[in-house]
XYZ file of C-alpha atoms in Angstrom:
663
model
C -40.463 -12.558 187.890
C -41.087 -15.695 185.805
C -40.501 -17.858 188.905
C -43.122 -15.853 190.796
C -45.644 -16.254 187.985
C -45.096 -20.007 187.762
C -45.624 -20.242 191.516
C -48.906 -18.341 191.224
C -50.048 -20.714 188.475
C -49.057 -23.801 190.488
C -50.971 -22.584 193.553
C -53.970 -21.860 191.338
C -53.918 -25.418 189.966
C -53.779 -26.892 193.480
C -56.650 -24.765 194.749
C -58.987 -25.942 191.982
C -58.187 -29.639 192.106
C -61.737 -30.536 193.134
C -63.476 -28.763 190.279
C -65.269 -30.161 187.237
C -64.068 -30.008 183.622
C -65.296 -27.526 181.037
C -63.756 -28.149 177.608
C -63.592 -25.081 175.352
C -65.103 -25.187 171.843
C -62.447 -22.774 170.584
C -60.079 -25.673 169.827
C -62.319 -26.992 167.074
C -63.013 -23.544 165.660
C -59.263 -22.958 165.487
C -58.979 -25.741 162.912
C -61.272 -23.786 160.599
C -59.751 -20.419 161.467
C -56.382 -21.548 160.118
C -57.702 -20.990 156.613
C -58.392 -17.266 156.695
C -56.083 -14.277 156.830
C -57.337 -12.530 159.952
C -55.652 -9.256 159.127
C -58.359 -8.717 156.525
C -61.536 -9.721 158.330
C -63.313 -8.566 161.452
C -63.595 -12.042 162.887
C -63.791 -10.867 166.496
C -67.475 -9.912 166.256
C -68.287 -13.367 164.871
C -66.290 -14.857 167.746
C -68.307 -12.842 170.286
C -71.510 -14.057 168.659
C -70.372 -17.692 168.779
C -69.364 -17.316 172.426
C -72.896 -16.222 173.287
C -74.519 -19.025 171.273
C -72.246 -21.597 172.958
C -73.552 -20.357 176.301
C -77.166 -20.565 175.087
C -77.501 -23.297 172.387
C -80.678 -23.429 170.304
C -82.904 -26.342 169.323
C -81.882 -27.534 165.855
C -85.362 -28.979 165.293
C -86.909 -25.516 165.674
C -84.117 -23.434 164.151
C -85.054 -20.959 161.445
C -82.699 -20.275 158.581
C -81.579 -16.963 160.102
C -80.586 -18.775 163.317
C -78.404 -21.276 161.462
C -76.857 -18.401 159.502
C -75.455 -17.107 162.798
C -72.987 -20.034 162.634
C -70.327 -18.754 160.191
C -68.739 -22.177 159.685
C -71.895 -23.488 157.920
C -72.339 -23.019 154.181
C -75.709 -22.202 152.632
C -75.821 -25.715 151.165
C -75.297 -27.236 154.614
C -78.041 -25.044 156.095
C -80.410 -26.184 153.344
C -79.524 -29.832 153.986
C -80.040 -29.524 157.762
C -83.483 -27.958 157.325
C -84.454 -30.512 154.673
C -83.449 -33.384 156.983
C -85.428 -31.944 159.915
C -88.490 -31.478 157.692
C -88.278 -34.915 156.062
C -87.801 -36.918 159.264
C -89.791 -34.757 161.650
C -86.747 -33.612 163.613
C -83.660 -35.220 165.108
C -83.796 -37.509 168.115
C -80.113 -36.893 168.817
C -77.261 -34.913 167.302
C -75.724 -38.195 166.157
C -78.073 -37.919 163.178
C -75.977 -35.018 161.880
C -73.593 -37.653 160.500
C -76.376 -38.650 158.079
C -76.105 -35.269 156.316
C -73.429 -35.845 153.664
C -72.548 -32.188 153.088
C -71.362 -31.738 156.693
C -67.599 -32.129 156.926
C -65.671 -33.424 159.904
C -65.084 -29.895 161.246
C -68.776 -28.979 161.191
C -69.726 -32.269 162.873
C -67.279 -31.481 165.672
C -68.429 -27.882 166.117
C -72.228 -28.103 165.851
C -72.874 -29.867 169.206
C -71.426 -26.819 171.013
C -74.123 -24.550 169.548
C -77.252 -26.672 169.013
C -79.171 -29.443 170.730
C -81.883 -31.862 169.570
C -85.018 -30.993 171.549
C -88.451 -32.598 171.635
C -90.361 -29.325 171.403
C -92.223 -28.915 168.118
C -93.744 -25.481 168.739
C -92.434 -22.236 170.109
C -94.433 -19.539 171.838
C -93.419 -16.344 173.498
C -93.052 -16.930 177.260
C -95.159 -15.318 179.945
C -93.704 -12.873 182.456
C -93.892 -15.586 185.114
C -91.917 -17.998 182.924
C -89.300 -15.357 182.182
C -88.866 -14.584 185.890
C -88.709 -18.266 186.839
C -86.576 -19.728 184.060
C -84.541 -16.741 182.868
C -80.789 -17.141 183.305
C -78.190 -14.591 184.328
C -74.445 -14.509 184.084
C -71.641 -12.089 184.882
C -68.090 -12.154 183.543
C -65.142 -10.077 184.724
C -61.535 -10.017 183.514
C -58.344 -8.113 184.248
C -54.969 -7.999 182.482
C -51.929 -7.215 184.631
C -48.627 -6.269 182.936
C -45.383 -6.969 184.822
C -43.595 -4.100 183.103
C -44.051 -0.375 182.586
C -44.468 1.489 179.342
C -43.186 4.996 178.819
C -46.764 6.253 178.936
C -47.340 4.622 182.319
C -44.614 6.844 183.763
C -45.511 9.994 181.859
C -48.330 10.594 179.409
C -51.125 8.140 180.205
C -54.014 9.428 182.304
C -54.760 6.122 184.058
C -53.129 3.011 185.458
C -51.617 0.215 183.300
C -54.338 -2.422 183.887
C -56.950 -3.415 181.342
C -60.213 -4.780 182.736
C -63.821 -5.309 181.707
C -67.138 -6.716 182.936
C -70.183 -8.202 181.236
C -73.652 -8.910 182.582
C -76.429 -10.613 180.625
C -79.944 -11.904 181.293
C -81.639 -14.123 178.737
C -84.601 -16.419 178.257
C -83.881 -18.839 175.404
C -83.614 -16.728 172.254
C -86.713 -14.654 173.045
C -85.366 -12.015 175.435
C -81.878 -10.736 176.083
C -80.541 -7.691 177.838
C -77.162 -6.856 179.225
C -74.390 -4.417 179.988
C -70.753 -4.409 178.900
C -68.142 -2.099 180.418
C -64.498 -1.918 179.329
C -61.330 -0.080 180.271
C -58.139 -0.091 178.188
C -54.762 0.105 179.878
C -53.781 3.737 180.464
C -57.323 5.140 180.479
C -58.611 7.021 183.573
C -61.057 5.175 185.849
C -63.520 7.220 187.931
C -61.409 10.250 187.066
C -61.374 13.149 184.614
C -63.872 12.714 181.784
C -64.488 9.126 182.934
C -66.135 10.230 186.170
C -68.755 7.470 185.774
C -66.096 4.768 185.962
C -65.349 2.846 182.792
C -64.291 4.485 179.557
C -66.758 2.420 177.493
C -70.263 1.124 178.205
C -72.671 -0.836 176.008
C -76.265 -1.371 177.177
C -78.748 -3.370 175.103
C -82.219 -4.932 175.275
C -83.601 -7.340 172.662
C -86.939 -9.116 172.116
C -87.416 -11.672 169.330
C -90.278 -13.795 167.966
C -93.127 -11.797 169.507
C -95.818 -12.435 166.918
C -95.153 -10.327 163.839
C -92.377 -8.555 165.684
C -89.337 -10.618 164.707
C -86.809 -8.401 166.445
C -86.810 -5.286 168.614
C -83.446 -4.061 169.868
C -82.901 -1.016 172.051
C -79.582 0.486 173.101
C -76.508 -0.463 171.149
C -76.822 -2.762 168.143
C -75.202 -3.796 164.861
C -76.703 -4.054 161.378
C -76.063 -5.917 158.174
C -78.257 -5.627 155.088
C -77.594 -6.994 151.627
C -73.911 -7.621 151.001
C -72.782 -4.626 153.021
C -72.250 -2.074 150.245
C -73.942 0.685 152.235
C -74.225 -0.649 155.791
C -72.588 -3.539 157.627
C -71.446 -3.391 161.265
C -70.876 -7.151 161.387
C -68.184 -9.327 159.823
C -66.267 -8.574 156.651
C -66.352 -11.160 153.884
C -62.839 -12.616 153.603
C -61.642 -14.455 150.533
C -62.179 -17.866 152.093
C -65.141 -17.087 154.334
C -67.018 -15.971 151.213
C -67.166 -19.662 150.279
C -69.242 -20.233 153.425
C -71.228 -16.997 153.617
C -72.509 -16.956 150.051
C -76.309 -16.820 150.144
C -76.489 -15.582 153.739
C -77.692 -12.073 153.032
C -80.868 -11.752 155.081
C -81.191 -8.553 157.085
C -79.659 -8.860 160.519
C -80.016 -6.834 163.704
C -77.750 -7.920 166.549
C -77.341 -6.578 170.049
C -73.883 -5.078 170.499
C -72.433 -6.927 173.476
C -68.874 -6.831 172.159
C -65.926 -5.044 173.760
C -65.369 -3.266 170.435
C -65.843 0.504 170.697
C -66.493 0.945 166.976
C -68.953 -0.242 164.329
C -72.208 -0.033 166.224
C -75.420 1.971 166.247
C -77.177 3.426 169.289
C -80.909 3.861 169.575
C -83.595 1.470 168.322
C -83.975 -1.066 165.513
C -86.859 -3.410 164.710
C -87.939 -5.990 162.146
C -91.651 -6.633 161.539
C -93.240 -9.266 159.292
C -95.786 -7.423 157.147
C -97.038 -10.537 155.356
C -95.507 -13.982 154.980
C -92.129 -13.591 153.308
C -92.077 -9.773 153.521
C -90.158 -8.111 156.363
C -89.626 -4.444 157.125
C -86.684 -3.313 159.250
C -86.306 0.235 160.521
C -83.596 1.818 162.624
C -82.694 5.128 164.199
C -79.360 5.906 165.821
C -77.748 8.830 167.607
C -74.283 8.540 169.082
C -71.218 10.531 169.942
C -68.136 9.659 167.889
C -64.411 10.240 168.239
C -62.859 12.537 165.666
C -59.753 14.504 164.823
C -60.816 18.086 164.191
C -59.241 20.529 161.796
C -57.594 23.693 163.100
C -60.873 25.615 162.878
C -62.358 23.030 165.380
C -65.660 23.208 163.473
C -64.894 20.548 160.882
C -63.792 16.901 161.075
C -60.541 15.764 159.507
C -60.863 12.062 160.419
C -63.457 9.881 162.162
C -61.636 7.616 164.637
C -62.522 4.026 165.560
C -59.612 2.945 167.777
C -61.451 3.526 171.068
C -58.243 4.586 172.858
C -58.429 7.490 175.341
C -55.151 7.107 177.210
C -53.424 10.449 176.717
C -54.814 13.960 176.974
C -54.556 14.267 173.207
C -56.613 11.093 172.696
C -59.089 12.183 175.372
C -59.607 15.526 173.610
C -60.821 13.575 170.563
C -63.357 11.558 172.565
C -66.992 12.206 171.626
C -66.254 15.595 170.086
C -68.689 14.984 167.224
C -72.018 13.226 166.790
C -73.887 11.364 164.074
C -77.584 10.708 163.515
C -78.652 7.854 161.241
C -82.207 7.005 160.130
C -83.043 4.261 157.669
C -84.798 1.054 156.794
C -84.664 -2.187 154.847
C -87.516 -3.955 153.046
C -86.854 -7.637 152.321
C -88.898 -10.215 150.411
C -88.030 -13.928 150.466
C -90.140 -16.626 148.811
C -89.255 -20.045 147.380
C -85.571 -19.217 147.258
C -85.994 -15.842 145.536
C -85.189 -12.745 147.534
C -84.921 -9.049 146.958
C -84.455 -6.091 149.234
C -84.197 -2.338 149.309
C -82.107 -0.392 151.846
C -81.881 3.344 152.401
C -80.559 5.597 155.125
C -79.485 9.157 155.775
C -76.621 10.220 158.031
C -76.159 13.675 159.523
C -73.065 14.884 161.375
C -73.082 17.853 163.737
C -69.783 19.005 162.196
C -68.887 18.883 158.528
C -66.524 16.118 157.452
C -63.635 17.884 155.732
C -60.629 15.564 155.197
C -57.441 16.904 153.665
C -58.245 16.161 150.043
C -54.984 17.736 148.837
C -53.449 14.249 148.862
C -54.486 12.655 145.585
C -55.611 9.380 147.200
C -58.090 11.355 149.365
C -59.511 13.362 146.454
C -62.842 11.506 146.519
C -63.225 10.970 150.265
C -66.697 11.855 151.629
C -67.095 15.579 152.369
C -69.967 17.393 154.066
C -72.478 17.179 156.915
C -75.263 15.123 155.358
C -75.024 11.873 153.427
C -77.448 9.311 152.068
C -77.125 5.904 150.458
C -79.590 3.552 148.797
C -79.157 0.021 147.501
C -81.039 -2.912 146.049
C -80.055 -6.494 146.851
C -81.332 -9.510 144.966
C -80.758 -13.199 144.461
C -81.918 -16.765 144.240
C -80.984 -19.516 146.650
C -81.263 -23.249 146.127
C -79.237 -26.246 147.159
C -77.287 -26.434 143.897
C -77.390 -22.894 142.558
C -77.091 -19.561 144.328
C -77.020 -16.098 142.851
C -76.887 -12.885 144.837
C -75.850 -9.308 144.439
C -76.263 -5.730 145.540
C -76.048 -2.432 143.689
C -75.709 0.849 145.552
C -75.411 4.580 145.070
C -75.931 7.754 147.101
C -75.214 11.452 147.238
C -71.807 10.646 145.723
C -73.675 10.022 142.415
C -71.523 6.970 141.727
C -72.169 3.239 141.587
C -70.936 0.251 143.560
C -72.060 -3.261 142.679
C -71.139 -6.783 143.742
C -72.549 -9.984 142.223
C -71.758 -13.643 142.785
C -72.780 -17.056 141.473
C -72.238 -20.330 143.311
C -72.838 -23.723 141.708
C -72.770 -27.151 143.350
C -71.549 -29.245 140.422
C -71.511 -32.493 142.399
C -71.983 -33.380 146.051
C -68.240 -32.892 146.450
C -67.419 -29.951 144.157
C -68.666 -26.356 144.307
C -67.573 -23.269 142.366
C -68.072 -19.597 143.070
C -67.470 -16.559 140.891
C -67.699 -13.039 142.279
C -67.497 -9.729 140.454
C -67.328 -6.294 142.064
C -67.106 -2.769 140.743
C -66.672 0.087 143.195
C -66.328 3.477 141.506
C -63.494 5.648 142.798
C -66.149 8.321 143.435
C -68.408 6.026 145.490
C -68.504 6.192 149.290
C -70.609 5.169 152.272
C -69.632 5.807 155.881
C -70.814 2.359 157.031
C -69.975 0.023 154.140
C -68.066 -3.205 154.729
C -67.987 -5.945 152.114
C -65.704 -8.079 149.970
C -62.656 -6.154 148.797
C -58.908 -6.316 148.287
C -58.148 -2.690 149.083
C -59.984 -2.628 152.407
C -62.488 0.026 151.268
C -65.658 -0.103 149.194
C -64.229 2.409 146.764
C -61.923 2.443 143.738
C -61.852 -1.278 142.946
C -62.847 -3.478 140.033
C -62.208 -7.197 140.357
C -63.108 -10.810 139.710
C -62.797 -13.703 142.142
C -63.081 -17.425 141.395
C -63.089 -19.990 144.188
C -63.328 -23.782 144.377
C -64.324 -25.977 147.318
C -63.695 -29.663 146.581
C -64.236 -32.521 149.027
C -61.883 -35.111 147.585
C -63.055 -37.599 150.215
C -64.835 -37.662 153.547
C -61.545 -36.730 155.202
C -59.736 -34.670 152.541
C -60.842 -31.216 151.383
C -59.291 -28.714 148.975
C -60.040 -25.003 148.775
C -58.496 -22.631 146.267
C -59.148 -19.202 144.814
C -57.689 -16.631 142.480
C -58.588 -12.961 142.771
C -57.649 -10.114 140.438
C -58.349 -6.469 141.291
C -57.756 -3.244 139.381
C -57.564 0.231 140.953
C -58.254 3.107 138.561
C -57.427 5.933 141.001
C -54.393 6.136 143.331
C -54.724 4.576 146.767
C -52.428 5.111 149.735
C -48.928 3.933 148.696
C -50.368 2.824 145.336
C -50.199 4.574 141.946
C -53.088 5.005 139.534
C -53.917 2.088 137.234
C -52.603 -0.339 139.866
C -53.500 -3.991 140.149
C -53.423 -6.902 142.588
C -53.332 -10.649 142.008
C -53.968 -12.971 144.943
C -53.900 -16.792 144.742
C -54.320 -19.417 147.436
C -54.403 -23.203 147.693
C -55.162 -25.171 150.868
C -55.602 -28.854 151.692
C -57.232 -30.184 154.865
C -57.138 -33.801 155.999
C -59.072 -34.719 159.140
C -59.984 -37.915 160.993
C -61.221 -38.600 164.491
C -57.787 -37.890 165.972
C -55.614 -36.211 163.342
C -55.958 -32.880 161.561
C -53.442 -31.775 158.913
C -53.739 -28.420 157.174
C -51.463 -26.976 154.464
C -51.762 -23.612 152.735
C -49.805 -21.664 150.136
C -50.584 -18.088 149.162
C -49.061 -15.806 146.512
C -49.889 -12.097 146.308
C -48.568 -9.639 143.718
C -49.675 -6.036 144.256
C -48.685 -2.613 142.961
C -46.920 -0.347 145.433
C -45.177 3.002 145.166
C -41.623 3.474 146.346
C -41.010 5.580 149.442
C -40.299 8.706 147.388
C -43.381 7.985 145.189
C -41.291 8.361 142.028
C -40.863 4.737 141.020
C -44.154 2.780 140.862
C -43.500 -0.920 141.206
C -45.031 -3.971 142.835
C -44.305 -6.307 145.684
C -44.431 -10.090 145.684
C -45.362 -12.022 148.807
C -45.264 -15.784 149.348
C -46.754 -17.338 152.488
C -46.948 -20.976 153.530
C -48.334 -22.845 156.498
C -48.367 -26.456 157.671
C -50.385 -27.490 160.720
C -50.517 -30.956 162.275
C -52.981 -31.486 165.117
C -53.792 -34.511 167.254
C -56.704 -34.962 169.660
C -57.467 -38.042 171.703
C -59.606 -37.939 174.802
C -58.437 -35.168 177.122
C -55.170 -34.597 175.213
C -54.831 -32.130 172.357
C -51.607 -30.976 170.674
C -50.680 -29.048 167.563
C -47.510 -28.239 165.631
C -47.465 -25.427 163.117
C -44.797 -24.049 160.785
C -45.155 -20.715 158.932
C -43.009 -19.244 156.164
C -43.023 -15.743 154.673
C -41.128 -14.310 151.685
C -41.523 -10.628 150.775
C -39.852 -8.852 147.856
C -40.060 -5.133 147.167
C -36.664 -3.819 146.158
C -35.095 -5.871 148.951
C -35.673 -9.507 149.890
C -37.217 -10.212 153.310
C -37.908 -13.696 154.693
C -39.223 -15.139 157.928
C -40.320 -18.342 159.595
C -42.094 -19.350 162.786
C -42.536 -22.634 164.605
C -45.532 -22.938 166.966
C -46.367 -25.659 169.472
C -49.582 -25.974 171.436
C -50.712 -28.614 173.917
C -53.724 -28.899 176.206
C -54.943 -31.458 178.688
C -58.393 -31.547 180.270
C -58.685 -33.883 183.239
C -61.568 -34.267 185.645
C -60.475 -31.325 187.734
C -58.832 -28.786 185.441
C -57.967 -27.911 181.839
C -54.415 -26.708 181.218
C -53.179 -25.294 177.934
C -49.730 -24.145 176.860
C -48.296 -22.636 173.693
C -44.798 -21.835 172.420
C -43.718 -19.824 169.363
C -40.227 -19.277 167.984
C -40.130 -16.596 165.291
C -37.325 -15.315 163.086
C -38.096 -12.696 160.441
C -35.876 -10.203 158.655
C -38.185 -7.234 159.308
C -41.807 -6.131 159.706
C -42.602 -6.809 156.026
C -42.072 -10.550 156.553
C -44.056 -10.646 159.826
C -46.151 -13.700 160.657
C -49.427 -14.259 162.502
C -50.502 -17.024 164.851
C -53.683 -17.886 166.738
C -53.239 -17.780 170.509
C -55.686 -19.364 172.970
C -57.202 -16.739 175.234
C -59.928 -15.940 177.728
C -63.631 -16.177 177.010
C -64.954 -13.524 174.592
C -61.395 -12.669 173.556
C -59.739 -13.674 170.295
C -56.037 -13.117 169.723
C -54.023 -13.301 166.482
C -50.773 -11.506 167.399
C -48.157 -10.679 164.769
C -44.469 -11.448 165.236
C -41.427 -9.850 163.601
C -37.734 -9.891 164.442
C -36.296 -12.785 166.428
C -37.612 -14.181 169.689
C -40.004 -16.497 171.481
C -43.540 -16.237 172.810
C -44.853 -18.717 175.383
C -48.095 -18.897 177.355
C -49.821 -21.100 179.898
C -53.520 -21.053 180.689
C -55.580 -22.944 183.252
C -59.360 -23.010 183.506
C -61.598 -24.674 186.033
C -65.221 -24.496 187.131
C -65.108 -24.157 190.920
C -68.686 -25.490 190.809
C -71.419 -25.696 188.190
C -71.966 -21.934 188.361
C -68.486 -20.487 188.814
C -65.637 -20.657 186.273
C -62.134 -19.255 186.831
C -59.460 -18.849 184.136
C -55.836 -17.790 184.564
C -53.404 -17.049 181.722
C -49.735 -16.027 181.831
C -47.811 -15.048 178.690
C -44.255 -13.887 177.975
C -42.636 -12.466 174.844
C -38.827 -12.456 174.766
C -36.939 -10.747 171.930
C -33.347 -11.723 171.104
C -32.570 -8.907 168.655
C -33.403 -5.751 170.637
C -33.151 -4.132 174.056
C -36.482 -2.297 173.894
C -39.981 -3.055 172.609
C -42.347 -0.767 170.645
C -42.026 3.036 170.532
C -43.550 6.317 171.692
C -45.770 5.936 174.778
C -45.849 2.144 174.281
C -42.063 1.928 174.636
C -40.790 -0.706 177.092
C -37.087 -0.419 177.937
C -36.414 -4.148 178.117
C -36.422 -7.117 175.767
C -38.934 -9.238 177.716
C -42.540 -8.528 178.673
C -44.894 -10.685 180.748
C -48.665 -10.339 181.270
C -51.118 -12.155 183.509
C -54.864 -12.331 182.826
C -57.568 -13.489 185.233
C -61.207 -14.096 184.368
C -64.214 -15.140 186.442
C -67.622 -16.156 185.085
C -70.599 -16.589 187.401
C -73.974 -18.029 186.368
C -76.898 -17.327 188.693
C-alpha cells in the first residue's frame, strides 16, 4: 500500500512540473503557534479567519483598528504603533517601512506581508453594482480525505461511506461584500441518503456587507459573535494563557460570517452593527437554529446539548436537530480617546427544557429550564503604555462573573499583565467563552501574571504564573480544589534561524478513581524547536518531553522533523515524528502541516511513528492542487482506537486531495 501511495505522489509531482510556486504563510505562523497549548484554545476559527484574509489582503494605509485586530499575532501596542506611523507619515509607500516600527518583532515582520499591502488609495467608498459585478472575485475549494483502512463502523454501524469531503464557495469585493456557501461531510455520515437527502450533512450559507455609510456590518445567514471579554457570548476564539498577552485590549464587538467547517459555536439569522454617532455603535442580532441534543427518557427535556457535529450512526443521527434555540440580543459600545464601555444583553429560549442530571454534585448548578437571559457591562481604557479592561456579568442565575486585567508597557522592551477573574459556582451562560483554567466560565477564582520581555531585537522571553481556586466540585475534582500553572519560554530569531524553548509546570487537584482520596497531579512539559529557512528551503527539528505524576509516574518524549522545499514548479513538504510515551496521561501534541483551511494538532501516546508528505502546485494562476499522504505506525499494539473507530491493524494511512479554483 505504501508503495502505491508513493507512486501516486511521484506521478503527481511529474504532472505539475510546469506550474508556478505558491509558498504557504502557515510556516511563519507555526513559529508563533509553538507557544500556546492548543488543547485549551479554539485556534481553528482564528486559522480560518487568517486563511480568508491571506486570500484577500487589506490596505494597511486604510485599515481601521478593528481590521488589524483580526490578526491575532498583533498586540494592542503594535496596532497602536502601526496606526500612529500611518497617520504621522501619511501612509506607507511599501511594506519595508514596517521595519521602522520598533515594537514589531521578527515574527510579525515575516507574517504581516501575507495579510496586508501598502496601497496608494487614501479614501474608501462603497462600490457601485457595476464595480462589484466587474471586479468581484470568486473562488471554490474542494477537498476529500481517503482512508486506506476500514474501521469497525465502516463494516457495521456507520450510515455512510468512509470518506470525508467538503466544498467552499465564496464571492467577495474587497472587504465590502462577501457571501458564500460551505458544505461538509464527515466520514461515516450518509450522503444524499436518509435524513441527509439534500446531500451534505452540514451547510453554512452567509452574506455580509460592511462599510455602507452608518451601517458598519450586516450579516445574514450563519455568523459568529464576540462582545466584551466573552463572559456571556463569544463564538470566536478562546483566550489562552499566552494569547492573552496579544489579545489584551482587543475587545470591540465583532460580527463574523461563519465560513468555517465547524458545526458548533455559531448563530443563524441576522446581525448588524450601526454607528449611531461618532464613537457610539449599536449591534443587534437574532438567531434561530436547530441544535443537537441528548434527550432524557421522557423525550421532552434535554439532558445535554451536543457540539460534536457527528451523525455517523443511527444513535447519533437520532440526536441531530432534535431541539431548537432562539436568541435575541444586542450590544451598545462607546469608544472615544482610548476609553470604551459597552453593554450586552440577550435572551435565549429553547423549545425543550434543559434538564441535566443534577444528581452528580459537579452538575448541581448547571443551567436548568427553557428560558435564559444574561447581561453584562464591559469597560476599559486603551493607550500605548497602559491598558485596562474588564467585564462583569450576571443573568437569571442571580450570580456574578467578572474578569479584569491591567497591562503596562514599562519600557519599549518590557510589558506586564495582571488578570483577575471570579466566576461564581452558580453563574452560567450558554454561550460564554473566555479566559479560564477549568474550561468553563463557572466555579473559578484566580489571578494571572504574565511578562513579555524583548531582551534584544532577536531574543524574546515570555512567562506567566496562574493560580486558580475552585470552591465547588468539578468533574474529577473535589471541592476547595486549586490549580497552579507556570510557564517560561525563550524565542531567538534571525533571518534564517529560529530557536524556541519552553518549560511548563502544572499542579492541579484531582480525585482518585474511586473519589475517596482527593489528591493532585503534577505535570512537567518541555519543548525545544530549532528551525532554519533560507530561500526555498525550510527545515525544523523539535523535541518534546512530558512527565506526569498522579499516584504512578508516567513519562514520554517525541522527536519531530519537518522539511519543505519550494522550487519554481512545486512545493514539497515532509514531516516525521517518533513518539514514545508510557500512557495517555503523558501524551504529546505536535503541529502538522495540512491542507488549506485545515489546522491539525494531533496527539500521540504509546510508541510509534507518524510521517507525512505533501505537495502543492498552482497548475496556473487560477488553479491550485494539493496532495497529502500520511501514515501512523504503532509498535506497541495490534489495533488502533476502540468502538466503531476500531481498526484491526497497527498501521493506518490516509490520502487527502484539495483543489482551489479562482474565477
